[in-house]
PDB file of N, CA and C in Angstrom:
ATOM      1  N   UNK A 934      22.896  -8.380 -15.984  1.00  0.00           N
ATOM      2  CA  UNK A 934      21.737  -9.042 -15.431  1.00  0.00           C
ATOM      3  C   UNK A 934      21.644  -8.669 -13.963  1.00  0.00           C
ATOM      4  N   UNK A 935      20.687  -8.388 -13.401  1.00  0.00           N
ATOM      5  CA  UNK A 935      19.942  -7.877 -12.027  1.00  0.00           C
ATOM      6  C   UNK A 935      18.865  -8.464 -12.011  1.00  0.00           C
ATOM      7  N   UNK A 936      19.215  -8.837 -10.512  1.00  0.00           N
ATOM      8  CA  UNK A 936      17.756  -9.507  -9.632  1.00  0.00           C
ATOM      9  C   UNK A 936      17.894  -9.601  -8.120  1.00  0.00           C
ATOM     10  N   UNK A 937      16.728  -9.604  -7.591  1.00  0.00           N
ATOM     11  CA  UNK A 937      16.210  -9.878  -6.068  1.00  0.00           C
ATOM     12  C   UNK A 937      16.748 -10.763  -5.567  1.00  0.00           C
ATOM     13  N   UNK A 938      17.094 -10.401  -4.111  1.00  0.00           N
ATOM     14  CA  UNK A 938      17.253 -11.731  -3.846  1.00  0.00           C
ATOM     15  C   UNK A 938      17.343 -10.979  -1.968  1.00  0.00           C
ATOM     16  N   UNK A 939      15.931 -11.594  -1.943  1.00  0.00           N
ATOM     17  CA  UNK A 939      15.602 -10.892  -0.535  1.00  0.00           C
ATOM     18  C   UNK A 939      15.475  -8.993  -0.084  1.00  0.00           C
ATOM     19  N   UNK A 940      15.805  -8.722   0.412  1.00  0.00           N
ATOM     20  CA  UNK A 940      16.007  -7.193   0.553  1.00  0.00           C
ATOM     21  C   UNK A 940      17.256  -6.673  -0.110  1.00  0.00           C
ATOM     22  N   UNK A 941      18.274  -7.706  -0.940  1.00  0.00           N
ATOM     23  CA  UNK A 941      19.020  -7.472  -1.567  1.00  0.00           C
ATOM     24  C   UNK A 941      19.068  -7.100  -3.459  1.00  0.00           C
ATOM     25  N   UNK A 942      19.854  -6.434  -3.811  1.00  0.00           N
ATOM     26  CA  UNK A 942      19.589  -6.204  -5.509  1.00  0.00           C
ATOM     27  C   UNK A 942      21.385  -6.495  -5.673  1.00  0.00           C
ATOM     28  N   UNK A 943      21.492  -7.713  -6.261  1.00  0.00           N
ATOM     29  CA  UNK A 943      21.836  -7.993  -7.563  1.00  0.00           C
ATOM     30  C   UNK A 943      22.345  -7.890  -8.828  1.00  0.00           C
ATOM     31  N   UNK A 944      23.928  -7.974  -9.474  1.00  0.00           N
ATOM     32  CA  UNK A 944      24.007  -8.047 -10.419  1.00  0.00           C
ATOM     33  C   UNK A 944      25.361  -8.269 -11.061  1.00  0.00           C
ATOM     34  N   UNK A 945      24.783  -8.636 -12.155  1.00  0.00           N
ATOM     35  CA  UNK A 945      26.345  -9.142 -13.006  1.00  0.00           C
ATOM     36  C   UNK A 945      26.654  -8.907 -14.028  1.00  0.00           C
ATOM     37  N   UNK A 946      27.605  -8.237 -14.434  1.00  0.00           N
ATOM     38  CA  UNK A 946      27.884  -8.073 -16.039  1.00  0.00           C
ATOM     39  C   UNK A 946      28.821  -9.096 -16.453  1.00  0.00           C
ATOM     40  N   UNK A 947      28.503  -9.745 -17.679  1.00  0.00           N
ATOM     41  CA  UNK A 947      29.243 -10.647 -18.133  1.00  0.00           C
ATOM     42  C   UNK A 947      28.345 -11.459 -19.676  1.00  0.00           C
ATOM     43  N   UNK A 948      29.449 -11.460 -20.796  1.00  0.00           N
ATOM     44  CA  UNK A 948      29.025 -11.905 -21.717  1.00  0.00           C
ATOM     45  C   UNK A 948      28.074 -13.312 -21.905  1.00  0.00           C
ATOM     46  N   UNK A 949      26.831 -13.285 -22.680  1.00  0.00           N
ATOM     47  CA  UNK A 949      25.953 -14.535 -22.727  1.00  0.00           C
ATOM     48  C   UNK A 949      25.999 -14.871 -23.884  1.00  0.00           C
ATOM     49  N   UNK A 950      25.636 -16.268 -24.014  1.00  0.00           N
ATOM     50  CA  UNK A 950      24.759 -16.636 -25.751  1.00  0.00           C
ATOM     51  C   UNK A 950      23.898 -16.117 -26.060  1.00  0.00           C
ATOM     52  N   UNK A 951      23.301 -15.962 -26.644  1.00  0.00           N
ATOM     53  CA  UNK A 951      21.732 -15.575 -27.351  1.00  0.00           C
ATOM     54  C   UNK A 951      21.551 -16.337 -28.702  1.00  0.00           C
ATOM     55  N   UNK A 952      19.992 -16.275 -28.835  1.00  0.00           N
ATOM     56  CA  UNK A 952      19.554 -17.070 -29.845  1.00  0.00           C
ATOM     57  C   UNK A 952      19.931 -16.157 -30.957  1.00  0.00           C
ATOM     58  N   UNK A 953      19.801 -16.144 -32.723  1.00  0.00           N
ATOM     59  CA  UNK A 953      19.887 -15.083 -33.404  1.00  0.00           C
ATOM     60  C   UNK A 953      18.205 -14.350 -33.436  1.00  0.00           C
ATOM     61  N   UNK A 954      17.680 -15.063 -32.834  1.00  0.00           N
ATOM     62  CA  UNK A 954      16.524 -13.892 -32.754  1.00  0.00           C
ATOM     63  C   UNK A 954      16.250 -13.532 -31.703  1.00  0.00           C
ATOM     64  N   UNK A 955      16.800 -12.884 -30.784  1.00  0.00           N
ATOM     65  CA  UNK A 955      16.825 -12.202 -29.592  1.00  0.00           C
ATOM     66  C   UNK A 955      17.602 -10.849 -30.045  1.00  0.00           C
ATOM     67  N   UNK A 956      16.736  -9.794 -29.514  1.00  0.00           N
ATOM     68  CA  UNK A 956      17.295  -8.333 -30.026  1.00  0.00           C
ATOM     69  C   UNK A 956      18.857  -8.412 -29.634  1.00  0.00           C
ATOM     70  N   UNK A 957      19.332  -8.500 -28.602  1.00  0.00           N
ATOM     71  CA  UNK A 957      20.406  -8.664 -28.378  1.00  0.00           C
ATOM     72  C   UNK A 957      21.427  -9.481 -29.062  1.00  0.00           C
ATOM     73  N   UNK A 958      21.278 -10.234 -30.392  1.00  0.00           N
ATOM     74  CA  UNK A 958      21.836 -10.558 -31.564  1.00  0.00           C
ATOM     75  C   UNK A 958      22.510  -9.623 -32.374  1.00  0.00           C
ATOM     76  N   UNK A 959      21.132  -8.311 -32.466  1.00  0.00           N
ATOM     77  CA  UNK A 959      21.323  -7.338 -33.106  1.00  0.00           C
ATOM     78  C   UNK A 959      22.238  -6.116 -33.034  1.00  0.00           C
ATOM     79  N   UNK A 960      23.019  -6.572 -31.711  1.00  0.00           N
ATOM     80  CA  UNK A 960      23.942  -5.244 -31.679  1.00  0.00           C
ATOM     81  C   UNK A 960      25.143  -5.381 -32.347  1.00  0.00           C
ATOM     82  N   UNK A 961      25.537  -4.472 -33.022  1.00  0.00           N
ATOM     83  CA  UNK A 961      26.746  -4.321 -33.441  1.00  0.00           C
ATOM     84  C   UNK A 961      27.619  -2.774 -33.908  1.00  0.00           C
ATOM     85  N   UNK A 962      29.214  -2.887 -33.928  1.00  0.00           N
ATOM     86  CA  UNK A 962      29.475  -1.832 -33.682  1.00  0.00           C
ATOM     87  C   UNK A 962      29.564  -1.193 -32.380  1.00  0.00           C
ATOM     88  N   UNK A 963      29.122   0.233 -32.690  1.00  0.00           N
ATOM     89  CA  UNK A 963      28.586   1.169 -31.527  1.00  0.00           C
ATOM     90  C   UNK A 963      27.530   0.928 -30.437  1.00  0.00           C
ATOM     91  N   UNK A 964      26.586  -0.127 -30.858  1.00  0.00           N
ATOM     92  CA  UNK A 964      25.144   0.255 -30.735  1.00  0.00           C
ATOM     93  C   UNK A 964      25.088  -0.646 -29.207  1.00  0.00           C
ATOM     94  N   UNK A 965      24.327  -0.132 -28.674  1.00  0.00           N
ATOM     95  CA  UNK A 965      23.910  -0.757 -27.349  1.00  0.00           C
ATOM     96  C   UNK A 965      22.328  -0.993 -26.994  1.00  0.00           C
ATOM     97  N   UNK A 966      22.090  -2.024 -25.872  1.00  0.00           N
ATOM     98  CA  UNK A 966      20.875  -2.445 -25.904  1.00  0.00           C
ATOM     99  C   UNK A 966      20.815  -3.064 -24.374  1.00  0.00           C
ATOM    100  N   UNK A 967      19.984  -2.536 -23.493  1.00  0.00           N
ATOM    101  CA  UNK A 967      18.886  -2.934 -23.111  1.00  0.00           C
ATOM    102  C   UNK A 967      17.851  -3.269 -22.311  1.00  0.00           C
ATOM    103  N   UNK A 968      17.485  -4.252 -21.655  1.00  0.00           N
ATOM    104  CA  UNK A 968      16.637  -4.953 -21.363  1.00  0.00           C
ATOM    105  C   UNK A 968      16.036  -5.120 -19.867  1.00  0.00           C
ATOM    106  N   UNK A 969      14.905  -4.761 -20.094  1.00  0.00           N
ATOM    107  CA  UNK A 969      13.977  -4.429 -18.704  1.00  0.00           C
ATOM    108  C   UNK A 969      13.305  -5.354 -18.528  1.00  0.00           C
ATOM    109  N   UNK A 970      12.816  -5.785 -17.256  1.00  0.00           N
ATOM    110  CA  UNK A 970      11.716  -7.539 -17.417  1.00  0.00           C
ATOM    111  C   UNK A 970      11.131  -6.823 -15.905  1.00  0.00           C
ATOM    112  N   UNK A 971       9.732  -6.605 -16.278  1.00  0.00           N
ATOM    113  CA  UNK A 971       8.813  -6.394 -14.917  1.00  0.00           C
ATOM    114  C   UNK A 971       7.651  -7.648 -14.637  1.00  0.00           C
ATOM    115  N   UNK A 972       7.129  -7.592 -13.363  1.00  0.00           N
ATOM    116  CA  UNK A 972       6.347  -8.513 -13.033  1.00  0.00           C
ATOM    117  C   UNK A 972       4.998  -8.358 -14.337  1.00  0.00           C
ATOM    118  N   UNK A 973       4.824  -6.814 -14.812  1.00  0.00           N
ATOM    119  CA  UNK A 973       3.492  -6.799 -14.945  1.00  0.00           C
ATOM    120  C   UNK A 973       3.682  -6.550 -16.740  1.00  0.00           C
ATOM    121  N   UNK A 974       5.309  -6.662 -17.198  1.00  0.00           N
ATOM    122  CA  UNK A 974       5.658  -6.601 -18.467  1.00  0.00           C
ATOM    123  C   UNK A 974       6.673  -7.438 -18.575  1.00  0.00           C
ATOM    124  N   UNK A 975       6.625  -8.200 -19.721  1.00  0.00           N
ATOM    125  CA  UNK A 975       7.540  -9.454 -19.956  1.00  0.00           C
ATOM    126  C   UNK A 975       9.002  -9.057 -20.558  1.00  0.00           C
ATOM    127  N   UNK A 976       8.870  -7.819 -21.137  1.00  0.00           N
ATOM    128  CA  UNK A 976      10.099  -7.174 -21.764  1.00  0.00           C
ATOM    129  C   UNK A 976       9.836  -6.328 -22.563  1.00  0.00           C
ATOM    130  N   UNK A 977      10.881  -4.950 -22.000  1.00  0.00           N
ATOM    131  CA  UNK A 977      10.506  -3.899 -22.719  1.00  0.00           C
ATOM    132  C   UNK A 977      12.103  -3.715 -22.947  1.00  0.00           C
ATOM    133  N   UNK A 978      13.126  -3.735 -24.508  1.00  0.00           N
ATOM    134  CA  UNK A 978      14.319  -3.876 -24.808  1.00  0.00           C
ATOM    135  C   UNK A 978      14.487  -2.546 -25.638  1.00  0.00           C
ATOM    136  N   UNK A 979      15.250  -1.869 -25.311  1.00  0.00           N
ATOM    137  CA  UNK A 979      15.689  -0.556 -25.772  1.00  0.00           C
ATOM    138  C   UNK A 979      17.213  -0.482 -26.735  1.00  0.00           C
ATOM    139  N   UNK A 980      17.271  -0.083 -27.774  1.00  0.00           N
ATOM    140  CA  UNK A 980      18.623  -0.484 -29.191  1.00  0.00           C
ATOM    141  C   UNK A 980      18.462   1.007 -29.247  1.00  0.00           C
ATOM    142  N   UNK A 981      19.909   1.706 -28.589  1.00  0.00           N
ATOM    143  CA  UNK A 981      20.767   2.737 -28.718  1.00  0.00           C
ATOM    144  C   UNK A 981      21.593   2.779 -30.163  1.00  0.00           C
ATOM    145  N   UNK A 982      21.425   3.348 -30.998  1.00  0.00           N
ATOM    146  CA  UNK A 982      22.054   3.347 -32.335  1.00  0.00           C
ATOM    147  C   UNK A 982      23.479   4.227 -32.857  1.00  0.00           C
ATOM    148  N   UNK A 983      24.378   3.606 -32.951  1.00  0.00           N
ATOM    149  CA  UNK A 983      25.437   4.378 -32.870  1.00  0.00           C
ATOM    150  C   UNK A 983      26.068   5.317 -31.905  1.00  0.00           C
ATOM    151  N   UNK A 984      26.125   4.827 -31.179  1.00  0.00           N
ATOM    152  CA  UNK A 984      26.694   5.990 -30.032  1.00  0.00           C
ATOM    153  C   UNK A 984      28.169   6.230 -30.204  1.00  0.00           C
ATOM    154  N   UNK A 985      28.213   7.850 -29.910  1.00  0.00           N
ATOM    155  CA  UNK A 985      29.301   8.284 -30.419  1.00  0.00           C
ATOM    156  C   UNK A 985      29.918   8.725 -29.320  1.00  0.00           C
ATOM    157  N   UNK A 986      31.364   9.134 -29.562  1.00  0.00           N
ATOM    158  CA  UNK A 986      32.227   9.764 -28.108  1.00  0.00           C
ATOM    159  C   UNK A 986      31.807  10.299 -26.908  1.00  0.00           C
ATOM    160  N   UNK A 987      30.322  11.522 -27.436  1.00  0.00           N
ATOM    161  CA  UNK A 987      30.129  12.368 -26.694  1.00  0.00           C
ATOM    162  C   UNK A 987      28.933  11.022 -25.508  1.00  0.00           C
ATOM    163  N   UNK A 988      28.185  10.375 -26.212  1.00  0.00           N
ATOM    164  CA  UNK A 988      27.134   9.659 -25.710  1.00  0.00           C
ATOM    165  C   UNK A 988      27.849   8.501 -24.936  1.00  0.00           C
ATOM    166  N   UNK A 989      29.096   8.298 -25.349  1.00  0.00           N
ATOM    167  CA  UNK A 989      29.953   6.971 -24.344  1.00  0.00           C
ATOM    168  C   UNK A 989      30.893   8.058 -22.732  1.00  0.00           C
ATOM    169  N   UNK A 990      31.258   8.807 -23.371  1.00  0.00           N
ATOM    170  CA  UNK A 990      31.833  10.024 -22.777  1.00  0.00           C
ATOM    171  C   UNK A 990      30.856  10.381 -21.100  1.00  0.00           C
ATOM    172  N   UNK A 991      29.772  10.971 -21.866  1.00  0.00           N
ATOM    173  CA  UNK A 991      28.747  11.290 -20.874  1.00  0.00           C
ATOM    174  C   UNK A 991      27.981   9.620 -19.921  1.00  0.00           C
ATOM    175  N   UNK A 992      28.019   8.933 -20.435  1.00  0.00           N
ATOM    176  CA  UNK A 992      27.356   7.193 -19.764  1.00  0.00           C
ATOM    177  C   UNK A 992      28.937   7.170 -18.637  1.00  0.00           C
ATOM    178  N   UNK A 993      29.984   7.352 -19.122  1.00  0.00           N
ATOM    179  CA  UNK A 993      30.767   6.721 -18.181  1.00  0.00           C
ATOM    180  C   UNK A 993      31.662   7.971 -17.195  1.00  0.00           C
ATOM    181  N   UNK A 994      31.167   9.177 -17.348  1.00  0.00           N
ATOM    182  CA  UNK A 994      30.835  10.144 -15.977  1.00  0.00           C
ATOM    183  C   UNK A 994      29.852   9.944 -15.343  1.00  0.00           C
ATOM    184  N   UNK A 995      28.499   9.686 -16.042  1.00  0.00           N
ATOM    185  CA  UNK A 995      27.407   9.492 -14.742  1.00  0.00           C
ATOM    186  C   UNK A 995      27.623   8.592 -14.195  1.00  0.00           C
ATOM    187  N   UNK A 996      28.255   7.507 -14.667  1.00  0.00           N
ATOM    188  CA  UNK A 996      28.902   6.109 -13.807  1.00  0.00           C
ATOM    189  C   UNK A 996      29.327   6.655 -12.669  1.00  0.00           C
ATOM    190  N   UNK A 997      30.529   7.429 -12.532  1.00  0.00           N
ATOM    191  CA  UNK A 997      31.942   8.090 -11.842  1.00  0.00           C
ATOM    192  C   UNK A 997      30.972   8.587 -10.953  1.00  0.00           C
ATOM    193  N   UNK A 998      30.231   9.378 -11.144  1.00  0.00           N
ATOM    194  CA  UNK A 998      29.025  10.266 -10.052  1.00  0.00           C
ATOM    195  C   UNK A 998      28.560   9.386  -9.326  1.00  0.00           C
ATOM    196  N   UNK A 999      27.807   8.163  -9.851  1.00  0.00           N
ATOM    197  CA  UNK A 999      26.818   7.471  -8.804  1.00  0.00           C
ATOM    198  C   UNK A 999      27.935   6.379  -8.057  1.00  0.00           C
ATOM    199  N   UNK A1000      29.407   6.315  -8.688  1.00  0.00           N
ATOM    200  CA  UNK A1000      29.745   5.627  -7.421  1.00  0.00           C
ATOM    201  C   UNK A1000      30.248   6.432  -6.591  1.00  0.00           C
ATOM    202  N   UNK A1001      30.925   7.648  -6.658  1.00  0.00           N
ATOM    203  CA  UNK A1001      31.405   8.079  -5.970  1.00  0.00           C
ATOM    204  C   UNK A1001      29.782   8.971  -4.575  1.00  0.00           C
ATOM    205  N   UNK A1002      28.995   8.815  -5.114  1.00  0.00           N
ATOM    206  CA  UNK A1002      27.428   9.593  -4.495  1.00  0.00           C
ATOM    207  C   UNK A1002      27.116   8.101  -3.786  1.00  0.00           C
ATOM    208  N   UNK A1003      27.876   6.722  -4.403  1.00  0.00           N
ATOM    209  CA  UNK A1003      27.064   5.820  -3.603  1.00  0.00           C
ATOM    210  C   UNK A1003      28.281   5.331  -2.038  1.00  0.00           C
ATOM    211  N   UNK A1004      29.508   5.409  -2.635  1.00  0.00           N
ATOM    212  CA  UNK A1004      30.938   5.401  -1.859  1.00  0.00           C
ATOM    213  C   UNK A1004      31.417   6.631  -1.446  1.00  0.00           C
ATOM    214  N   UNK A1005      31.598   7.785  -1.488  1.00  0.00           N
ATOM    215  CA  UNK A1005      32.090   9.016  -1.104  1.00  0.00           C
ATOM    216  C   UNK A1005      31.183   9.313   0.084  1.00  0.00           C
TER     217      UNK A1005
END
């Protein structure tokens, strides 16, 4: 979860409840999901389907890049 808070951005990872009908019910396994909330769109939620070595592999080098591009 990310948000504003003045000229500042925000955020926290950490497990929530959800209702069972909230897409985010729906993940399981591999699969990942999600969730965008704009002023001028209420939610636009994206379900990654099976991701495999190469697709977890590659997410957690571009990680390694942008901290080290945001700290280096």
């Amino acid at each position: 979860r990310a948000w504003r808070e003045g000229d500042d951005i925000k955020a926290r990872v950490a497990p929530e409840a959800v209702s069972l009908a909230d897409p985010f019910a729906l993940v399981t396994g591999t699969n990942s999901v999600i969730r965008f909330t704009f002023d001028t769109l209420p939610g636009l939620t994206i379900i990654e389907e099976d991701a495999g070595t190469e697709t977890t592999a590659f997410g957690v080098l571009a990680d390694l890049i942008s901290v080290v591009r945001h700290f280096g």
